[in-house]
């Protein structure tokens, strides 16, 4: 097994364990459904996604980066800048890409049908940060590979980014809250739970804001930032109205079928009038 796999696996297990322990000791909100019902499906999706990526795109974005490095392909190698600068630029390019990818999955109805499986979780905890449909994971990997090749992003930058992206997804989906005195300063740099929880609100103009995963600057820069939820931190209704917190909604087969089952009413991410709504 390559060293990069061990690095990624070790960081994933470590951060997940920390977040689950934090949630157990000091949860932010009372869950609507018990963890024993939700977690098997949410974690099962991770297993499916991992196997599919290894089978269909075994080299992944890091393999694409290694190829670009060996051939000198891409924009960054042609500029002949120091490696440290290319690492920083590569990380920022990938982070900005994920921001726009996320926004695109909300704006385009067909992609929203795939992404809404993530938002259909009626609760909000670290396992929600793992709950992405296999089709979304595959499309995301193809997008990352394209960006890596075009820019010639170093393999080390890709590895660092993917570890950080995975860790921050677990972190900012946690059913926890940073102390208020440090939450706002931290939010100036990275996405916090309070900031991302707004994105999981049932209100369309809140769902269609706060798209960032790692660095919070993108939402401010591209005018999609919502600072505070209308209902207050403790009053946010999590999830999508069309997918209530019922026993069936925790089944793995149900989650995987969400893109292929149109709900009775249009949901938050498909409302074209609210797609770019935000609070400055």
CSV table of C-alpha atoms in Angstrom, one decimal:
chain,number,residue,atom,x,y,z
A,1,UNK,CA,0.0,0.0,0.0
A,2,UNK,CA,1.5,3.4,-1.0
A,3,UNK,CA,2.6,5.7,1.8
A,4,UNK,CA,0.1,8.4,0.7
A,5,UNK,CA,-2.7,5.9,1.5
A,6,UNK,CA,-1.4,5.4,5.0
A,7,UNK,CA,-1.2,9.2,5.5
A,8,UNK,CA,-4.7,9.7,4.4
A,9,UNK,CA,-6.1,6.8,6.3
A,10,UNK,CA,-4.3,7.7,9.5
A,11,UNK,CA,-5.5,11.3,9.4
A,12,UNK,CA,-9.0,10.3,8.5
A,13,UNK,CA,-9.3,7.8,11.4
A,14,UNK,CA,-7.7,10.2,13.8
A,15,UNK,CA,-9.9,13.2,13.0
A,16,UNK,CA,-13.0,11.1,12.9
A,17,UNK,CA,-12.3,9.7,16.3
A,18,UNK,CA,-11.6,13.2,17.8
A,19,UNK,CA,-14.8,14.6,16.3
A,20,UNK,CA,-17.0,11.7,17.5
A,21,UNK,CA,-15.5,11.9,21.0
A,22,UNK,CA,-16.1,15.7,21.0
A,23,UNK,CA,-19.7,15.2,19.9
A,24,UNK,CA,-20.3,12.6,22.6
A,25,UNK,CA,-18.8,14.8,25.4
A,26,UNK,CA,-20.3,18.2,24.3
A,27,UNK,CA,-22.9,18.0,21.6
A,28,UNK,CA,-24.3,21.2,20.1
A,29,UNK,CA,-27.8,19.9,19.3
A,30,UNK,CA,-30.0,17.0,20.2
A,31,UNK,CA,-30.2,14.5,17.3
A,32,UNK,CA,-33.5,13.9,15.7
A,33,UNK,CA,-32.6,10.3,14.9
A,34,UNK,CA,-30.3,8.0,17.0
A,35,UNK,CA,-26.7,7.5,15.8
A,36,UNK,CA,-27.2,3.7,15.6
A,37,UNK,CA,-29.7,4.3,12.8
A,38,UNK,CA,-27.8,7.0,10.8
A,39,UNK,CA,-24.2,6.0,11.1
A,40,UNK,CA,-24.3,2.6,9.4
A,41,UNK,CA,-25.6,4.2,6.2
A,42,UNK,CA,-23.4,7.3,6.3
A,43,UNK,CA,-20.3,5.2,7.0
A,44,UNK,CA,-21.4,2.6,4.5
A,45,UNK,CA,-21.3,5.3,1.8
A,46,UNK,CA,-17.7,6.0,2.6
A,47,UNK,CA,-16.8,2.3,2.0
A,48,UNK,CA,-18.7,2.2,-1.3
A,49,UNK,CA,-17.0,5.5,-2.5
A,50,UNK,CA,-13.5,4.2,-1.5
A,51,UNK,CA,-14.0,1.0,-3.4
A,52,UNK,CA,-15.4,2.7,-6.5
A,53,UNK,CA,-12.6,5.2,-6.7
A,54,UNK,CA,-9.9,2.5,-6.3
A,55,UNK,CA,-11.6,0.4,-9.0
A,56,UNK,CA,-12.5,3.1,-11.5
A,57,UNK,CA,-9.9,5.8,-11.0
A,58,UNK,CA,-7.1,4.0,-9.1
A,59,UNK,CA,-4.4,6.6,-9.7
A,60,UNK,CA,-6.7,9.5,-8.7
A,61,UNK,CA,-5.6,13.1,-8.6
A,62,UNK,CA,-2.2,12.3,-7.1
A,63,UNK,CA,-1.5,10.0,-10.0
A,64,UNK,CA,-2.5,12.8,-12.4
A,65,UNK,CA,-0.1,15.1,-10.5
A,66,UNK,CA,2.8,12.7,-10.7
A,67,UNK,CA,2.2,12.4,-14.5
A,68,UNK,CA,2.2,16.2,-14.9
A,69,UNK,CA,5.4,16.4,-12.9
A,70,UNK,CA,7.1,13.7,-15.0
A,71,UNK,CA,6.1,15.3,-18.3
A,72,UNK,CA,6.3,19.0,-17.2
A,73,UNK,CA,2.7,19.5,-18.3
A,74,UNK,CA,0.7,22.4,-16.9
A,75,UNK,CA,0.9,26.0,-16.1
A,76,UNK,CA,2.9,26.0,-12.9
A,77,UNK,CA,5.8,23.9,-14.1
A,78,UNK,CA,6.2,26.3,-17.0
A,79,UNK,CA,6.6,29.3,-14.7
A,80,UNK,CA,9.6,27.8,-13.0
A,81,UNK,CA,8.6,29.1,-9.6
A,82,UNK,CA,9.9,27.8,-6.2
A,83,UNK,CA,8.3,24.5,-5.1
A,84,UNK,CA,7.0,26.2,-1.9
A,85,UNK,CA,5.1,28.8,-3.9
A,86,UNK,CA,3.7,26.2,-6.2
A,87,UNK,CA,2.5,24.2,-3.2
A,88,UNK,CA,0.6,27.2,-1.8
A,89,UNK,CA,-0.8,28.1,-5.2
A,90,UNK,CA,-1.8,24.5,-5.9
A,91,UNK,CA,-3.6,24.3,-2.6
A,92,UNK,CA,-5.5,27.6,-3.2
A,93,UNK,CA,-6.4,26.6,-6.8
A,94,UNK,CA,-7.8,23.3,-5.6
A,95,UNK,CA,-9.7,24.9,-2.7
A,96,UNK,CA,-11.2,27.5,-5.0
A,97,UNK,CA,-12.2,24.7,-7.4
A,98,UNK,CA,-14.0,22.8,-4.7
A,99,UNK,CA,-15.9,26.0,-3.8
A,100,UNK,CA,-17.1,26.4,-7.4
A,101,UNK,CA,-17.8,22.7,-7.8
A,102,UNK,CA,-20.0,22.8,-4.7
A,103,UNK,CA,-21.8,25.9,-5.9
A,104,UNK,CA,-22.3,24.3,-9.3
A,105,UNK,CA,-23.8,21.2,-7.7
A,106,UNK,CA,-26.4,23.6,-6.2
A,107,UNK,CA,-27.1,25.6,-9.3
A,108,UNK,CA,-27.5,22.9,-11.9
A,109,UNK,CA,-30.7,20.8,-11.3
A,110,UNK,CA,-29.2,17.5,-12.5
A,111,UNK,CA,-26.2,17.9,-10.2
A,112,UNK,CA,-28.4,19.0,-7.4
A,113,UNK,CA,-30.3,15.7,-7.6
A,114,UNK,CA,-27.0,14.0,-6.9
A,115,UNK,CA,-25.8,16.4,-4.2
A,116,UNK,CA,-29.1,16.5,-2.3
A,117,UNK,CA,-28.4,13.2,-0.7
A,118,UNK,CA,-25.8,15.1,1.4
A,119,UNK,CA,-28.4,17.7,2.4
A,120,UNK,CA,-31.2,15.1,3.0
A,121,UNK,CA,-29.5,14.2,6.3
A,122,UNK,CA,-32.0,15.3,9.0
A,123,UNK,CA,-29.2,15.7,11.5
A,124,UNK,CA,-25.8,17.4,11.4
A,125,UNK,CA,-22.7,15.6,12.7
A,126,UNK,CA,-19.3,14.5,11.6
A,127,UNK,CA,-20.7,11.5,9.6
A,128,UNK,CA,-22.7,14.0,7.5
A,129,UNK,CA,-19.3,15.2,6.2
A,130,UNK,CA,-18.8,11.8,4.7
A,131,UNK,CA,-22.2,11.4,3.2
A,132,UNK,CA,-21.7,12.1,-0.5
A,133,UNK,CA,-23.3,10.1,-3.3
A,134,UNK,CA,-20.8,7.9,-5.3
A,135,UNK,CA,-21.7,9.8,-8.5
A,136,UNK,CA,-20.7,13.1,-6.8
A,137,UNK,CA,-17.5,11.6,-5.6
A,138,UNK,CA,-16.6,10.3,-9.0
A,139,UNK,CA,-17.5,13.6,-10.7
A,140,UNK,CA,-15.5,15.5,-8.1
A,141,UNK,CA,-12.4,13.3,-8.7
A,142,UNK,CA,-12.6,13.9,-12.5
A,143,UNK,CA,-12.9,17.7,-11.9
A,144,UNK,CA,-9.9,17.6,-9.6
A,145,UNK,CA,-7.9,15.5,-12.1
A,146,UNK,CA,-8.6,18.0,-14.8
A,147,UNK,CA,-7.6,21.0,-12.7
A,148,UNK,CA,-4.4,19.2,-11.5
A,149,UNK,CA,-3.3,18.4,-15.1
A,150,UNK,CA,-4.2,21.9,-16.5
A,151,UNK,CA,-2.2,23.7,-13.8
A,152,UNK,CA,0.4,21.1,-13.2
A,153,UNK,CA,-0.2,21.1,-9.4
A,154,UNK,CA,2.5,19.3,-7.5
A,155,UNK,CA,1.6,15.8,-6.1
A,156,UNK,CA,2.6,17.0,-2.6
A,157,UNK,CA,0.1,19.8,-2.8
A,158,UNK,CA,-2.6,17.4,-3.9
A,159,UNK,CA,-1.9,15.1,-1.1
A,160,UNK,CA,-1.9,17.9,1.5
A,161,UNK,CA,-5.1,19.3,0.0
A,162,UNK,CA,-7.0,16.0,0.0
A,163,UNK,CA,-6.0,15.3,3.6
A,164,UNK,CA,-7.0,18.8,4.7
A,165,UNK,CA,-10.3,18.6,2.7
A,166,UNK,CA,-11.2,15.3,4.4
A,167,UNK,CA,-10.3,16.6,7.8
A,168,UNK,CA,-12.2,19.9,7.5
A,169,UNK,CA,-15.3,18.2,6.1
A,170,UNK,CA,-15.4,16.1,9.3
A,171,UNK,CA,-14.6,19.2,11.4
A,172,UNK,CA,-17.1,21.7,10.0
A,173,UNK,CA,-19.9,19.1,10.0
A,174,UNK,CA,-19.4,18.3,13.6
A,175,UNK,CA,-22.3,18.5,16.1
A,176,UNK,CA,-20.2,20.8,18.2
A,177,UNK,CA,-19.5,24.5,18.6
A,178,UNK,CA,-16.3,26.4,19.2
A,179,UNK,CA,-16.4,28.8,22.1
A,180,UNK,CA,-18.0,32.1,20.9
A,181,UNK,CA,-15.0,34.2,21.8
A,182,UNK,CA,-12.9,32.3,19.3
A,183,UNK,CA,-15.4,31.1,16.7
A,184,UNK,CA,-15.5,34.4,14.8
A,185,UNK,CA,-11.7,34.8,14.6
A,186,UNK,CA,-11.4,31.2,13.5
A,187,UNK,CA,-14.1,31.7,10.9
A,188,UNK,CA,-12.1,34.5,9.3
A,189,UNK,CA,-9.7,31.8,8.1
A,190,UNK,CA,-11.5,28.4,8.0
A,191,UNK,CA,-15.1,27.2,7.9
A,192,UNK,CA,-16.5,26.5,11.3
A,193,UNK,CA,-19.4,24.4,12.4
A,194,UNK,CA,-21.5,27.5,13.0
A,195,UNK,CA,-20.8,28.8,9.5
A,196,UNK,CA,-21.4,25.5,7.7
A,197,UNK,CA,-24.5,24.6,9.7
A,198,UNK,CA,-26.2,27.5,8.0
A,199,UNK,CA,-25.6,25.8,4.7
A,200,UNK,CA,-27.6,22.8,5.9
A,201,UNK,CA,-30.6,25.0,6.8
A,202,UNK,CA,-34.0,24.2,5.1
A,203,UNK,CA,-34.3,27.9,4.1
A,204,UNK,CA,-33.3,28.1,0.4
A,205,UNK,CA,-31.3,31.4,0.7
A,206,UNK,CA,-29.3,29.8,3.6
A,207,UNK,CA,-28.8,26.5,1.8
A,208,UNK,CA,-27.5,28.4,-1.2
A,209,UNK,CA,-24.8,30.1,0.7
A,210,UNK,CA,-21.6,29.3,2.6
A,211,UNK,CA,-20.3,26.9,0.0
A,212,UNK,CA,-16.7,26.9,1.2
A,213,UNK,CA,-15.2,23.7,2.7
A,214,UNK,CA,-11.7,24.7,3.9
A,215,UNK,CA,-10.9,28.4,3.6
A,216,UNK,CA,-13.9,30.7,4.3
A,217,UNK,CA,-12.6,33.5,2.1
A,218,UNK,CA,-14.2,32.2,-1.0
A,219,UNK,CA,-17.8,32.9,0.2
A,220,UNK,CA,-16.9,36.5,1.0
A,221,UNK,CA,-15.0,37.0,-2.2
A,222,UNK,CA,-17.7,35.6,-4.4
A,223,UNK,CA,-20.6,37.1,-2.4
A,224,UNK,CA,-22.2,33.9,-1.1
A,225,UNK,CA,-21.6,34.4,2.6
A,226,UNK,CA,-24.3,34.3,5.2
A,227,UNK,CA,-23.1,35.3,8.6
A,228,UNK,CA,-26.0,34.4,10.9
A,229,UNK,CA,-29.1,32.2,10.4
A,230,UNK,CA,-32.5,33.7,10.6
A,231,UNK,CA,-33.6,31.3,13.3
A,232,UNK,CA,-30.5,31.7,15.4
A,233,UNK,CA,-27.8,29.1,15.9
A,234,UNK,CA,-30.0,26.7,17.9
A,235,UNK,CA,-33.1,27.2,15.8
A,236,UNK,CA,-31.9,26.0,12.4
A,237,UNK,CA,-34.1,23.3,10.8
A,238,UNK,CA,-31.5,20.9,9.3
A,239,UNK,CA,-32.0,19.0,6.1
A,240,UNK,CA,-34.6,19.2,3.4
A,241,UNK,CA,-38.3,19.4,3.9
A,242,UNK,CA,-38.9,16.7,1.3
A,243,UNK,CA,-36.8,14.2,3.2
A,244,UNK,CA,-38.2,14.0,6.8
A,245,UNK,CA,-36.4,12.3,9.6
A,246,UNK,CA,-38.1,8.9,9.3
A,247,UNK,CA,-36.7,5.3,9.7
A,248,UNK,CA,-36.7,4.7,6.0
A,249,UNK,CA,-34.4,7.7,5.4
A,250,UNK,CA,-31.6,6.0,7.3
A,251,UNK,CA,-31.4,3.0,4.9
A,252,UNK,CA,-28.4,2.8,2.6
A,253,UNK,CA,-30.5,1.8,-0.4
A,254,UNK,CA,-32.8,4.7,0.2
A,255,UNK,CA,-29.9,7.2,0.2
A,256,UNK,CA,-28.3,5.8,-3.0
A,257,UNK,CA,-31.7,6.1,-4.8
A,258,UNK,CA,-32.2,9.8,-3.9
A,259,UNK,CA,-30.9,11.1,-7.2
A,260,UNK,CA,-33.3,8.9,-9.1
A,261,UNK,CA,-36.4,9.7,-7.1
A,262,UNK,CA,-37.9,13.2,-7.6
A,263,UNK,CA,-39.5,14.5,-4.4
A,264,UNK,CA,-43.0,15.7,-4.4
A,265,UNK,CA,-42.0,19.4,-4.1
A,266,UNK,CA,-39.1,21.4,-5.3
A,267,UNK,CA,-36.4,21.5,-2.7
A,268,UNK,CA,-34.0,24.3,-1.6
A,269,UNK,CA,-31.2,23.7,-4.0
A,270,UNK,CA,-33.3,23.6,-7.1
A,271,UNK,CA,-35.1,26.9,-6.5
A,272,UNK,CA,-33.6,29.1,-9.2
A,273,UNK,CA,-34.8,32.3,-7.5
A,274,UNK,CA,-32.7,31.7,-4.4
A,275,UNK,CA,-29.6,30.2,-5.9
A,276,UNK,CA,-27.4,33.2,-5.4
A,277,UNK,CA,-29.1,34.6,-2.4
A,278,UNK,CA,-26.8,35.5,0.5
A,279,UNK,CA,-26.4,37.8,3.4
A,280,UNK,CA,-23.4,40.0,3.5
